[in-house]
DNA sequence: AAGGCGGGGGC
DNA sequence: GCCCCAGCCTT
């Protein structure tokens, strides 16, 4: 027997009964989330609004449920349909996303909404969804399964962890993830792909947690190789992370009455497209050049902020100017504070 | 294939 | 402090 056949056959019987056991558990323990319809409604043929499913999935990328939920309510209140969002002002959307992070998501959110509004309808297959801005492998599968009932897998960090444990996956993490993706695709039940996706995510979020998993309550424990080994928390085995370097710079809180000086950051790169305070470059060593108009300000303190790949210490200087330097403009400090990403919110709060 | 890209909460 | 989280895009 060729190894491919052997693997495929082993997979097909190894997890017999797991989807049914998982769905049975989900019928009793599904989380009630704002973008979901319950198992009961789904059984009566109700399907969720693709716009709400998509919006939630984008917000949930690398983001916790409680954090995303607050933004989900605000967005659906302000822009109830994808056509509403497509017609929104860019700055309004970026301001509404402020504080949620990974701002390329918001830029792609608008691109995607406008593409869908222009087309007049959502693409309804995994492959077609995958080609839209901001929709990758996970989100395409999730929207296809949840909103359109396609037999597609939704493999996120939760599902990777669950299957790393079921398989006691000891190999290189990249290879294990590819193996898991293929396995989950093969296991999706044709009649209930959306509930299967939600069930796996709920299992990962509430039972098969990163720390102290609750194996006693796990509906798929009988299939779990890691539980058999008695070392569930050992999995998944991920590559080591690199240390975060330190960067430093200055940021300027420049006031004119109740207004503060702001700029719009370029669309690419860190905090791209976001409203910002004037700042020097942020360097690991050496002193960044200070703009001439910023000489003479009072250093009033320091803010620290952690980004994905570096830690930042910013000296905050406060000053007043009569005229806005080229490239900057005045905005009410209250309004600016709402539209800033977190690092500039911290600096403004310190300076006020 | 690897690295850039936010932010908050749990422990 | 360190960990992780409903990942995607660019190079």
Short mmCIF file of C-alpha atoms (C1' of nucleotides) in Angstrom, two decimals:
data_model
loop_
_atom_site.label_atom_id
_atom_site.label_comp_id
_atom_site.label_asym_id
_atom_site.label_seq_id
_atom_site.Cartn_x
_atom_site.Cartn_y
_atom_site.Cartn_z
CA UNK A 1 0.00 0.00 0.00
CA UNK A 2 1.27 3.44 -0.87
CA UNK A 3 1.68 5.79 2.06
CA UNK A 4 -0.95 8.20 0.76
CA UNK A 5 -3.56 5.49 0.75
CA UNK A 6 -2.55 4.30 4.14
CA UNK A 7 -2.84 7.80 5.58
CA UNK A 8 -6.20 8.45 3.97
CA UNK A 9 -7.60 5.17 5.19
CA UNK A 10 -6.28 5.68 8.71
CA UNK A 11 -7.91 9.12 8.83
CA UNK A 12 -11.24 7.87 7.64
CA UNK A 13 -11.67 5.38 10.46
CA UNK A 14 -9.59 6.97 13.22
CA UNK A 15 -12.21 9.68 13.84
CA UNK A 16 -15.38 7.75 13.07
CA UNK A 17 -18.12 9.08 15.30
CA UNK A 18 -16.28 12.26 16.30
CA UNK A 19 -18.36 14.71 14.22
CA UNK A 20 -21.59 13.25 15.60
CA UNK A 21 -20.36 13.39 19.18
CA UNK A 22 -19.20 16.97 18.69
CA UNK A 23 -22.49 18.09 17.16
CA UNK A 24 -24.42 16.44 19.95
CA UNK A 25 -22.34 18.35 22.49
CA UNK A 26 -22.80 21.58 20.53
CA UNK A 27 -26.59 21.22 20.55
CA UNK A 28 -26.43 21.46 24.35
CA UNK A 29 -23.50 23.81 24.94
CA UNK A 30 -23.33 26.29 22.03
CA UNK A 31 -22.19 29.77 23.03
CA UNK A 32 -24.74 32.49 22.42
CA UNK A 33 -22.92 35.14 20.36
CA UNK A 34 -24.33 38.27 18.72
CA UNK A 35 -23.42 37.25 15.15
CA UNK A 36 -24.74 33.72 15.49
CA UNK A 37 -28.07 32.03 15.11
CA UNK A 38 -28.69 29.23 17.59
CA UNK A 39 -28.74 25.50 16.79
CA UNK A 40 -32.53 25.52 17.13
CA UNK A 41 -33.01 28.24 14.54
CA UNK A 42 -30.55 26.58 12.19
CA UNK A 43 -32.51 23.34 12.47
CA UNK A 44 -35.57 25.23 11.22
CA UNK A 45 -33.67 26.38 8.15
CA UNK A 46 -32.78 29.88 9.30
CA UNK A 47 -29.44 31.09 7.95
CA UNK A 48 -27.41 34.00 9.31
CA UNK A 49 -26.89 37.29 7.49
CA UNK A 50 -23.67 36.93 5.44
CA UNK A 51 -22.76 40.54 6.20
CA UNK A 52 -22.86 39.95 9.94
CA UNK A 53 -20.98 36.66 9.64
CA UNK A 54 -18.26 38.24 7.52
CA UNK A 55 -17.96 41.35 9.72
CA UNK A 56 -17.63 39.22 12.85
CA UNK A 57 -15.05 36.92 11.27
CA UNK A 58 -12.86 39.85 10.21
CA UNK A 59 -13.08 41.41 13.68
CA UNK A 60 -12.29 38.09 15.33
CA UNK A 61 -9.03 37.57 13.46
CA UNK A 62 -6.41 37.43 16.24
CA UNK A 63 -8.91 39.14 18.53
CA UNK A 64 -10.80 37.91 21.59
CA UNK A 65 -14.59 37.55 21.54
CA UNK A 66 -15.40 40.19 24.22
CA UNK A 67 -13.18 42.79 22.54
CA UNK A 68 -14.61 42.15 19.08
CA UNK A 69 -18.20 42.07 20.37
CA UNK A 70 -18.17 45.73 21.41
CA UNK A 71 -17.01 46.79 17.98
CA UNK A 72 -19.47 44.46 16.28
CA UNK A 73 -22.39 46.17 18.01
CA UNK A 74 -21.13 49.62 17.07
CA UNK A 75 -20.52 48.72 13.43
CA UNK A 76 -23.86 47.00 12.86
CA UNK A 77 -25.60 49.91 14.57
CA UNK A 78 -23.90 52.50 12.35
CA UNK A 79 -23.77 50.43 9.16
CA UNK A 80 -26.56 47.79 9.22
CA UNK A 81 -25.86 46.45 5.73
CA UNK A 82 -22.86 45.90 3.50
CA UNK A 83 -24.19 48.62 1.20
CA UNK A 84 -24.21 51.07 4.12
CA UNK A 85 -20.63 50.19 4.94
CA UNK A 86 -19.59 50.44 1.30
CA UNK A 87 -20.91 54.01 1.26
CA UNK A 88 -19.17 55.04 4.47
CA UNK A 89 -16.43 57.65 4.72
CA UNK A 90 -12.98 56.07 5.06
CA UNK A 91 -12.06 58.19 8.07
CA UNK A 92 -15.27 57.25 9.87
CA UNK A 93 -14.56 53.55 9.41
CA UNK A 94 -10.95 53.86 10.56
CA UNK A 95 -12.11 55.84 13.60
CA UNK A 96 -14.71 53.19 14.40
CA UNK A 97 -11.99 50.51 14.17
CA UNK A 98 -9.58 52.50 16.37
CA UNK A 99 -8.41 50.39 19.30
CA UNK A 100 -9.19 47.07 17.65
CA UNK A 101 -5.76 46.73 16.07
CA UNK A 102 -4.40 45.22 12.85
CA UNK A 103 -5.67 48.20 10.90
CA UNK A 104 -5.11 46.58 7.50
CA UNK A 105 -8.26 44.69 8.43
CA UNK A 106 -10.27 47.91 8.39
CA UNK A 107 -8.79 49.05 5.10
CA UNK A 108 -9.54 45.66 3.53
CA UNK A 109 -12.98 45.66 5.16
CA UNK A 110 -13.91 48.74 3.15
CA UNK A 111 -12.38 47.36 -0.05
CA UNK A 112 -14.32 44.14 0.40
CA UNK A 113 -17.61 45.87 1.22
CA UNK A 114 -17.28 48.05 -1.86
CA UNK A 115 -16.47 45.04 -4.07
CA UNK A 116 -19.54 43.20 -2.79
CA UNK A 117 -21.80 46.24 -3.14
CA UNK A 118 -20.49 46.79 -6.66
CA UNK A 119 -21.11 43.15 -7.57
CA UNK A 120 -24.59 43.35 -6.06
CA UNK A 121 -24.26 40.14 -4.04
CA UNK A 122 -21.90 38.06 -1.92
CA UNK A 123 -19.92 35.33 -3.61
CA UNK A 124 -21.27 32.11 -2.14
CA UNK A 125 -18.40 29.67 -2.45
CA UNK A 126 -15.21 29.21 -0.47
CA UNK A 127 -13.05 29.73 -3.55
CA UNK A 128 -14.79 32.92 -4.62
CA UNK A 129 -14.78 34.38 -1.11
CA UNK A 130 -11.07 33.65 -0.83
CA UNK A 131 -10.32 36.16 -3.58
CA UNK A 132 -11.85 39.12 -1.70
CA UNK A 133 -9.59 41.56 0.21
CA UNK A 134 -8.95 40.50 3.80
CA UNK A 135 -10.46 37.03 3.33
CA UNK A 136 -7.90 34.27 3.67
CA UNK A 137 -8.17 30.51 4.01
CA UNK A 138 -9.82 30.54 7.41
CA UNK A 139 -12.36 33.31 6.79
CA UNK A 140 -13.36 31.98 3.37
CA UNK A 141 -14.14 28.59 4.87
CA UNK A 142 -15.94 30.08 7.85
CA UNK A 143 -18.21 32.35 5.82
CA UNK A 144 -18.90 29.65 3.23
CA UNK A 145 -19.87 27.16 5.93
CA UNK A 146 -21.66 29.48 8.34
CA UNK A 147 -23.55 31.72 5.95
CA UNK A 148 -23.95 29.57 2.84
CA UNK A 149 -23.94 25.99 4.13
CA UNK A 150 -21.02 24.92 1.95
CA UNK A 151 -19.08 21.88 3.07
CA UNK A 152 -15.96 23.90 3.87
CA UNK A 153 -13.59 23.77 6.87
CA UNK A 154 -12.92 26.73 9.17
CA UNK A 155 -9.54 26.05 10.72
CA UNK A 156 -8.52 28.75 13.18
CA UNK A 157 -6.18 28.73 16.15
CA UNK A 158 -8.74 26.88 18.26
CA UNK A 159 -9.16 24.11 15.72
CA UNK A 160 -5.40 23.78 15.26
CA UNK A 161 -5.02 23.32 19.00
CA UNK A 162 -7.87 20.80 19.27
CA UNK A 163 -6.49 18.64 16.48
CA UNK A 164 -2.89 18.98 17.58
CA UNK A 165 -4.09 17.30 20.76
CA UNK A 166 -6.35 14.75 19.11
CA UNK A 167 -3.38 13.70 16.98
CA UNK A 168 -0.68 14.31 19.61
CA UNK A 169 1.09 16.17 16.80
CA UNK A 170 4.81 16.22 17.48
CA UNK A 171 6.18 17.26 14.10
CA UNK A 172 7.17 20.71 12.76
CA UNK A 173 4.21 23.00 13.40
CA UNK A 174 3.88 24.18 9.81
CA UNK A 175 3.63 20.62 8.58
CA UNK A 176 1.23 19.65 11.33
CA UNK A 177 -1.03 22.58 10.46
CA UNK A 178 -1.20 21.46 6.84
CA UNK A 179 -2.04 17.94 7.97
CA UNK A 180 -4.75 19.25 10.29
CA UNK A 181 -6.26 21.42 7.55
CA UNK A 182 -6.62 18.42 5.26
CA UNK A 183 -8.01 16.28 8.05
CA UNK A 184 -10.65 18.81 9.10
CA UNK A 185 -11.71 19.27 5.49
CA UNK A 186 -12.31 15.54 5.26
CA UNK A 187 -14.32 15.48 8.49
CA UNK A 188 -16.81 18.30 7.77
CA UNK A 189 -20.28 16.74 7.66
CA UNK A 190 -22.14 17.61 4.46
CA UNK A 191 -25.43 18.36 6.20
CA UNK A 192 -24.20 20.66 9.01
CA UNK A 193 -20.94 22.37 8.04
CA UNK A 194 -21.75 25.61 9.87
CA UNK A 195 -22.56 23.96 13.16
CA UNK A 196 -19.48 21.75 12.84
CA UNK A 197 -17.31 24.85 12.49
CA UNK A 198 -18.94 26.58 15.44
CA UNK A 199 -18.77 23.41 17.53
CA UNK A 200 -15.02 23.03 16.98
CA UNK A 201 -14.41 26.67 17.87
CA UNK A 202 -16.58 26.44 20.98
CA UNK A 203 -14.78 23.29 22.04
CA UNK A 204 -11.44 25.06 21.70
CA UNK A 205 -12.66 28.17 23.48
CA UNK A 206 -14.41 26.53 26.43
CA UNK A 207 -13.02 22.98 26.90
CA UNK A 208 -9.81 22.44 24.96
CA UNK A 209 -8.28 25.70 26.21
CA UNK A 210 -4.57 26.54 25.89
CA UNK A 211 -4.01 26.24 29.64
CA UNK A 212 -5.78 23.81 31.99
CA UNK A 213 -8.09 22.16 29.45
CA UNK A 214 -11.18 20.59 30.97
CA UNK A 215 -10.81 17.08 29.61
CA UNK A 216 -13.37 15.68 32.06
CA UNK A 217 -16.10 17.52 30.15
CA UNK A 218 -14.70 16.90 26.68
CA UNK A 219 -17.08 15.18 24.24
CA UNK A 220 -14.23 13.93 22.04
CA UNK A 221 -11.86 12.71 24.75
CA UNK A 222 -12.12 9.13 23.51
CA UNK A 223 -10.47 10.15 20.24
CA UNK A 224 -7.71 12.21 21.88
CA UNK A 225 -4.17 10.86 21.63
CA UNK A 226 -2.80 13.59 23.89
CA UNK A 227 -5.28 12.66 26.60
CA UNK A 228 -4.19 9.04 26.16
CA UNK A 229 -0.62 10.16 26.82
CA UNK A 230 -1.75 12.19 29.82
CA UNK A 231 0.01 15.26 28.44
CA UNK A 232 -2.68 17.38 26.84
CA UNK A 233 -1.10 20.73 27.73
CA UNK A 234 2.09 19.78 25.93
CA UNK A 235 0.28 20.36 22.61
CA UNK A 236 0.42 22.12 20.25
CA UNK A 237 4.22 22.22 19.96
CA UNK A 238 4.97 25.57 18.37
CA UNK A 239 8.24 27.19 17.28
CA UNK A 240 9.91 29.56 19.72
CA UNK A 241 9.18 33.23 19.42
CA UNK A 242 11.76 35.90 18.87
CA UNK A 243 12.39 38.51 21.52
CA UNK A 244 10.83 41.94 20.97
CA UNK A 245 13.38 44.72 20.46
CA UNK A 246 12.93 48.14 22.10
CA UNK A 247 12.36 51.29 20.10
CA UNK A 248 12.25 54.90 21.24
CA UNK A 249 10.99 58.20 19.95
CA UNK A 250 9.20 61.43 20.77
CA UNK A 251 5.53 62.27 20.28
CA UNK A 252 4.09 65.78 20.36
CA UNK A 253 0.83 66.90 21.91
CA UNK A 254 0.42 70.28 20.25
CA UNK A 255 -2.55 72.34 21.39
CA UNK A 256 -4.40 75.38 20.14
CA UNK A 257 -7.27 75.99 22.48
CA UNK A 258 -9.40 72.82 22.52
CA UNK A 259 -7.79 71.52 19.35
CA UNK A 260 -4.84 69.17 18.97
CA UNK A 261 -2.50 68.79 16.00
CA UNK A 262 -3.00 65.54 14.07
CA UNK A 263 -1.96 63.81 10.87
CA UNK A 264 -3.29 60.94 8.76
CA UNK A 265 -0.74 58.14 8.51
CA UNK A 266 -0.06 56.65 5.07
CA UNK A 267 -2.15 53.66 4.08
CA UNK A 268 0.68 51.15 4.27
CA UNK A 269 2.66 49.90 7.22
CA UNK A 270 2.29 50.34 10.94
CA UNK A 271 -1.00 51.99 12.01
CA UNK A 272 -1.61 52.63 8.31
CA UNK A 273 -4.54 54.88 7.51
CA UNK A 274 -5.02 55.88 11.14
CA UNK A 275 -5.26 59.33 12.66
CA UNK A 276 -2.12 60.06 14.68
CA UNK A 277 -0.23 62.57 16.78
CA UNK A 278 2.92 64.03 15.24
CA UNK A 279 5.85 61.81 16.13
CA UNK A 280 9.47 61.20 15.29
CA UNK A 281 10.52 57.92 13.74
CA UNK A 282 10.80 55.08 16.23
CA UNK A 283 14.33 53.71 16.30
CA UNK A 284 16.07 50.86 18.10
CA UNK A 285 19.21 52.97 18.52
CA UNK A 286 20.23 56.54 17.96
CA UNK A 287 18.13 59.66 18.05
CA UNK A 288 15.47 60.29 15.43
CA UNK A 289 15.34 63.73 13.86
CA UNK A 290 12.94 66.16 15.52
CA UNK A 291 10.88 68.56 13.38
CA UNK A 292 12.00 72.17 13.77
CA UNK A 293 8.61 73.36 15.01
CA UNK A 294 8.82 70.92 17.92
CA UNK A 295 11.87 72.48 19.58
CA UNK A 296 11.18 73.95 22.97
CA UNK A 297 8.33 71.73 24.11
CA UNK A 298 8.13 70.50 27.68
CA UNK A 299 8.73 66.78 28.19
CA UNK A 300 5.84 65.82 30.44
CA UNK A 301 6.33 62.08 30.68
CA UNK A 302 6.60 58.79 28.83
CA UNK A 303 4.20 56.23 27.44
CA UNK A 304 5.03 52.59 26.82
CA UNK A 305 3.28 50.50 24.25
CA UNK A 306 3.75 46.94 23.03
CA UNK A 307 3.35 46.20 19.33
CA UNK A 308 3.55 42.77 17.75
CA UNK A 309 7.21 42.96 16.89
CA UNK A 310 8.69 45.69 19.10
CA UNK A 311 8.19 47.54 22.38
CA UNK A 312 7.98 51.30 22.28
CA UNK A 313 8.90 54.01 24.79
CA UNK A 314 7.73 57.43 23.69
CA UNK A 315 8.71 60.69 25.36
CA UNK A 316 5.64 62.94 25.32
CA UNK A 317 6.21 66.65 24.73
CA UNK A 318 3.50 69.26 25.10
CA UNK A 319 3.56 72.61 23.32
CA UNK A 320 1.31 75.20 21.76
CA UNK A 321 1.37 76.57 18.23
CA UNK A 322 -0.64 79.20 16.41
CA UNK A 323 -0.39 77.64 12.94
CA UNK A 324 -0.45 74.03 11.79
CA UNK A 325 2.81 72.94 10.12
CA UNK A 326 2.53 71.56 6.60
CA UNK A 327 0.99 68.10 6.50
CA UNK A 328 -0.85 68.48 9.81
CA UNK A 329 -4.23 69.85 10.81
CA UNK A 330 -6.18 70.83 13.90
CA UNK A 331 -8.91 68.64 15.28
CA UNK A 332 -10.96 68.82 18.44
CA UNK A 333 -8.98 66.92 21.08
CA UNK A 334 -12.11 65.00 22.14
CA UNK A 335 -12.76 63.81 18.61
CA UNK A 336 -9.11 62.95 17.98
CA UNK A 337 -8.90 60.88 21.13
CA UNK A 338 -11.75 58.70 19.88
CA UNK A 339 -10.15 58.19 16.47
CA UNK A 340 -6.60 57.42 17.68
CA UNK A 341 -5.08 53.96 17.95
CA UNK A 342 -4.12 53.06 21.50
CA UNK A 343 -0.57 54.37 21.57
CA UNK A 344 -1.70 57.89 20.70
CA UNK A 345 -4.67 57.70 23.04
CA UNK A 346 -2.21 57.04 25.84
CA UNK A 347 -0.03 59.98 24.86
CA UNK A 348 -2.96 62.39 24.50
CA UNK A 349 -4.41 61.33 27.82
CA UNK A 350 -1.09 61.98 29.52
CA UNK A 351 -0.81 65.44 27.96
CA UNK A 352 -4.33 66.67 28.71
"C1'" DA B 1 9.01 30.71 3.71
"C1'" DA B 2 9.33 34.42 6.73
"C1'" DG B 3 8.18 38.57 8.69
"C1'" DG B 4 5.08 42.71 9.43
"C1'" DC B 5 1.09 43.86 11.61
"C1'" DG B 6 -2.43 45.71 17.62
"C1'" DG B 7 -4.34 45.13 21.49
"C1'" DG B 8 -6.19 43.28 25.62
"C1'" DG B 9 -7.05 39.67 29.01
"C1'" DG B 10 -5.64 35.44 31.76
"C1'" DC B 11 -2.56 33.66 34.73
"C1'" DG C 1 6.24 38.96 33.21
"C1'" DC C 2 4.54 35.50 29.35
"C1'" DC C 3 0.95 33.44 26.90
"C1'" DC C 4 -2.58 33.52 23.54
"C1'" DC C 5 -6.20 34.93 20.56
"C1'" DA C 6 -12.25 33.03 14.96
"C1'" DG C 7 -5.18 35.39 10.38
"C1'" DC C 8 -3.93 38.02 6.24
"C1'" DC C 9 -0.74 40.18 3.25
"C1'" DT C 10 3.67 41.34 1.35
"C1'" DT C 11 8.24 40.32 0.10
#
